[in-house]
PDB file of C-alpha atoms in Angstrom:
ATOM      1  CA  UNK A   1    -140.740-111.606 -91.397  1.00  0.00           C
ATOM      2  CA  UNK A   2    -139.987-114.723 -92.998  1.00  0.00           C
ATOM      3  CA  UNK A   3    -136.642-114.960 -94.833  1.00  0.00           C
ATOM      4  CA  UNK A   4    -136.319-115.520 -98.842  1.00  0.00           C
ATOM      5  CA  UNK A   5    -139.358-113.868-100.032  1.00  0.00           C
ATOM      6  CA  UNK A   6    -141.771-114.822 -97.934  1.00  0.00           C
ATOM      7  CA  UNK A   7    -142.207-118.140 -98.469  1.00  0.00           C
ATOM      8  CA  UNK A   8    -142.284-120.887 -95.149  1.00  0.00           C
ATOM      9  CA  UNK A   9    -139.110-123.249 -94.395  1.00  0.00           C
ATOM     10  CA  UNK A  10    -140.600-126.367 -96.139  1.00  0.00           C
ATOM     11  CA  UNK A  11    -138.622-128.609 -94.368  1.00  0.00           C
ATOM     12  CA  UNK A  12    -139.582-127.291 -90.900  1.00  0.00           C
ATOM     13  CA  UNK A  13    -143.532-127.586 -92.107  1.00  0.00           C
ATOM     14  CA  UNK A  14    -143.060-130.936 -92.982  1.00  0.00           C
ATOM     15  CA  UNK A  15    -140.973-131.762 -89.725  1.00  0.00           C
ATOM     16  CA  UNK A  16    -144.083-130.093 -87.353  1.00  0.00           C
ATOM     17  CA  UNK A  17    -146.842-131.950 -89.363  1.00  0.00           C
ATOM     18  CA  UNK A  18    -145.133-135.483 -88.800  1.00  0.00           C
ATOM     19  CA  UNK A  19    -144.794-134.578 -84.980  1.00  0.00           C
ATOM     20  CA  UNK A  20    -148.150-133.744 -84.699  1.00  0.00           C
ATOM     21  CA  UNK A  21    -149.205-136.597 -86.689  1.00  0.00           C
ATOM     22  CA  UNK A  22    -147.159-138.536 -84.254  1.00  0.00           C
ATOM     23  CA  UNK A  23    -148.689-136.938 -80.938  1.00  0.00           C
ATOM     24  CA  UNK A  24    -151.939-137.472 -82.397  1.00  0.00           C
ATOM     25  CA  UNK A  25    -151.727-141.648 -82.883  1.00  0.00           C
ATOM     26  CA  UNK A  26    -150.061-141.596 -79.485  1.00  0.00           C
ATOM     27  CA  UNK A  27    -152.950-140.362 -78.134  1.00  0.00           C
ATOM     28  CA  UNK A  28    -155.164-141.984 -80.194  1.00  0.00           C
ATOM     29  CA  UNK A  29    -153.059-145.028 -78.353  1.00  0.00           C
ATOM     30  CA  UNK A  30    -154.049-143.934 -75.222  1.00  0.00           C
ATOM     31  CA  UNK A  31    -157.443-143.433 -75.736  1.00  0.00           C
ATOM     32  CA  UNK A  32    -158.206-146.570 -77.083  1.00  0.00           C
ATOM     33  CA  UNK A  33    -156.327-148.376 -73.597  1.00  0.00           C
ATOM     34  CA  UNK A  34    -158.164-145.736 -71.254  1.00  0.00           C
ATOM     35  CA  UNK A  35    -161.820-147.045 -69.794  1.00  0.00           C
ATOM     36  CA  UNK A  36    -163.966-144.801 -68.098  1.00  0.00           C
ATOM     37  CA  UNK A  37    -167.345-145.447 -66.555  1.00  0.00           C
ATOM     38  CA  UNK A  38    -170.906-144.393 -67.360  1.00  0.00           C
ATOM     39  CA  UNK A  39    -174.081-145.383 -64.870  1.00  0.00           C
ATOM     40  CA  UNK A  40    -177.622-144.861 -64.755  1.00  0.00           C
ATOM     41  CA  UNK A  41    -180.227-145.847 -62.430  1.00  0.00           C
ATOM     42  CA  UNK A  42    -178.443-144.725 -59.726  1.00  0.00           C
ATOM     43  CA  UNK A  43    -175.634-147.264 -60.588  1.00  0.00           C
ATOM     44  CA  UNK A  44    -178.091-150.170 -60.909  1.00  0.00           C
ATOM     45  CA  UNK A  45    -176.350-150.744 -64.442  1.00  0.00           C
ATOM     46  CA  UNK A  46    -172.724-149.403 -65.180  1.00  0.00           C
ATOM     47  CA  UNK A  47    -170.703-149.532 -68.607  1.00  0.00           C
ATOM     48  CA  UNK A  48    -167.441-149.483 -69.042  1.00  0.00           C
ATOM     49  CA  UNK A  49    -165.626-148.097 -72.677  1.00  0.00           C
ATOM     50  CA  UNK A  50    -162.847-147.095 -73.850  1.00  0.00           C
ATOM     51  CA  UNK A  51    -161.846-143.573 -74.645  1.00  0.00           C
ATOM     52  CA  UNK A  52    -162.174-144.623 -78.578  1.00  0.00           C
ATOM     53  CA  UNK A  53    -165.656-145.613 -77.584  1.00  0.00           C
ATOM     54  CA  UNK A  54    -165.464-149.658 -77.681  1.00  0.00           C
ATOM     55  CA  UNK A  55    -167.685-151.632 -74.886  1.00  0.00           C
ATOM     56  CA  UNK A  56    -165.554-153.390 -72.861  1.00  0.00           C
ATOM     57  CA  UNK A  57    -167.619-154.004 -69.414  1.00  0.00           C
ATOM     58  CA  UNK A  58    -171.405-154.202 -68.444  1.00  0.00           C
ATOM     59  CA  UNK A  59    -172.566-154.483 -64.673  1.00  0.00           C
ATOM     60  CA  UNK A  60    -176.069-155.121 -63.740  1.00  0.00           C
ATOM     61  CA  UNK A  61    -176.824-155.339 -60.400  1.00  0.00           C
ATOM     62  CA  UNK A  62    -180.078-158.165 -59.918  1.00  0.00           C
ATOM     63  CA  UNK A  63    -182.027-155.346 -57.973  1.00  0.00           C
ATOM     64  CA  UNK A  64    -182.496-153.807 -61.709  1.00  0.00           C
ATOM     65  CA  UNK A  65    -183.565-157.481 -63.721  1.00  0.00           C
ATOM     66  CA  UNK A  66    -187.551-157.549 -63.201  1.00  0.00           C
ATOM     67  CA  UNK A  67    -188.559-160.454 -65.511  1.00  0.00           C
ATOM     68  CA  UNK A  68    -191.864-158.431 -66.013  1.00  0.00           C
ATOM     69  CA  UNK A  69    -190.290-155.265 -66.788  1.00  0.00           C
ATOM     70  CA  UNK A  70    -187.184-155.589 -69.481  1.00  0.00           C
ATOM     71  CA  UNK A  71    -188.070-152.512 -70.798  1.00  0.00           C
ATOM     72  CA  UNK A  72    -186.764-150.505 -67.976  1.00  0.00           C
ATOM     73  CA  UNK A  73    -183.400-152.534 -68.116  1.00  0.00           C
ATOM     74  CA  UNK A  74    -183.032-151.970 -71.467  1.00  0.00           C
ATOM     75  CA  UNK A  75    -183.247-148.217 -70.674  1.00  0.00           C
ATOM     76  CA  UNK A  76    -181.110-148.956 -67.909  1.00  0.00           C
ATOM     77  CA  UNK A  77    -178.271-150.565 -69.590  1.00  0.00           C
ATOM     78  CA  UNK A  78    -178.524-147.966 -73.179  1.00  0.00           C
ATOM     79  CA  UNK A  79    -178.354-144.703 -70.703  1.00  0.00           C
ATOM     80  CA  UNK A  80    -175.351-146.666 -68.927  1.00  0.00           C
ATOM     81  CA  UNK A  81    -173.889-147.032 -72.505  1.00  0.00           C
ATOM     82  CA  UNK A  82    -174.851-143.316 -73.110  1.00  0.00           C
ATOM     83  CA  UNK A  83    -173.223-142.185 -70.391  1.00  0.00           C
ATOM     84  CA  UNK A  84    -169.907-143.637 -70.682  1.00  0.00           C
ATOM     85  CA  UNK A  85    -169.343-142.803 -74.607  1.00  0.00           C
ATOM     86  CA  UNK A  86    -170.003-139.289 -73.590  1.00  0.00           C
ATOM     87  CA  UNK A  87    -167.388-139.591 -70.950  1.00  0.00           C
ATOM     88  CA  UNK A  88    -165.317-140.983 -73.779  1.00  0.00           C
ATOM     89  CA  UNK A  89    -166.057-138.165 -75.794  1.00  0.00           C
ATOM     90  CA  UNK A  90    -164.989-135.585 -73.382  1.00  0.00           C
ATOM     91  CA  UNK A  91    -161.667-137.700 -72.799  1.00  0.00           C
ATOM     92  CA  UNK A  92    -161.605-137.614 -76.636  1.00  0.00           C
ATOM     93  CA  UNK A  93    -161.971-133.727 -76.225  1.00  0.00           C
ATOM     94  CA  UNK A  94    -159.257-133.409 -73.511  1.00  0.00           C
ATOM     95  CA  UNK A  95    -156.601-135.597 -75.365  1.00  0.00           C
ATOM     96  CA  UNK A  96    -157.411-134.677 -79.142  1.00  0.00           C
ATOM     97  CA  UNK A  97    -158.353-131.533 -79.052  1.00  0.00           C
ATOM     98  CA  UNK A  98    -155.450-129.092 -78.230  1.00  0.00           C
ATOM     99  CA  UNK A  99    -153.529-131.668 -81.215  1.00  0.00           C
ATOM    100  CA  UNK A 100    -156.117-130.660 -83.501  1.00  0.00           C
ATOM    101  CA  UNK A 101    -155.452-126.796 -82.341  1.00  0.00           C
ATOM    102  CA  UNK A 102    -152.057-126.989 -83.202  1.00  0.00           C
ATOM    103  CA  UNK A 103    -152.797-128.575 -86.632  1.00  0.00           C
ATOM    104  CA  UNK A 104    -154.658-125.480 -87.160  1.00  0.00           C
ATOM    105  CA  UNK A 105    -151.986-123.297 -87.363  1.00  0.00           C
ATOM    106  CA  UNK A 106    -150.184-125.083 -90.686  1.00  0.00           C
ATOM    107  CA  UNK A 107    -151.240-123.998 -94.069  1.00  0.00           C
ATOM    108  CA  UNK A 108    -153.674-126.068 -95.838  1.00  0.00           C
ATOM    109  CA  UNK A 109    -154.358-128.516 -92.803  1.00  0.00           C
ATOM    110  CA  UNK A 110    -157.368-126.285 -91.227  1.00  0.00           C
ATOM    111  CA  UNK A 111    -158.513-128.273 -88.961  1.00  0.00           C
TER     112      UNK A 111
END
């Protein structure tokens, strides 16, 4: 039972929202200096991003550059580039998502 009629402490609403708010750019922070890794071609080509999904690093090793094929690299280097914004993604998941839980549980933030 909350006391005085019902009603939540408005004050102690306010005071959760700005620490989640503040947890949430913190790991937003985090994300955007984390890189992880995403190959293809059996790690002919590797991408790096960061968790917020910005390229930062492209490898291609020469067995993969065939002057008469650049269609394959291009595969190559955009299922690299696939692969490591998923990646992000799930870091995304792992940091966000039990912030966006908790934001859940205030009235008239349903997230």
């Amino acid at each position: 039972m909350i006391p005085g009629g019902g009603q939540p402490n408005m004050q102690q609403l306010l005071q959760q929202a700005q620490k989640m708010q503040q947890d949430l750019a913190r790991a937003q922070q985090e994300l955007a200096a984390t890189e992880v890794d995403g190959q293809a071609g059996g790690g002919l080509v590797r991408a790096t991003v960061t968790g917020s999904g910005e390229l930062r690093g492209l490898v291609i090793d020469p067995k993969a550059v065939d002057p008469e094929d650049t269609e394959t690299l291009a595969d190559l280097i955009v299922a690299a580039v696939q692969a490591a914004n998923d990646n992000a993604q799930q870091l995304q998941q792992a940091k966000l998502g039990p912030l966006a839980q908790g934001m859940g549980g205030l009235p008239g933030l349903g997230l």
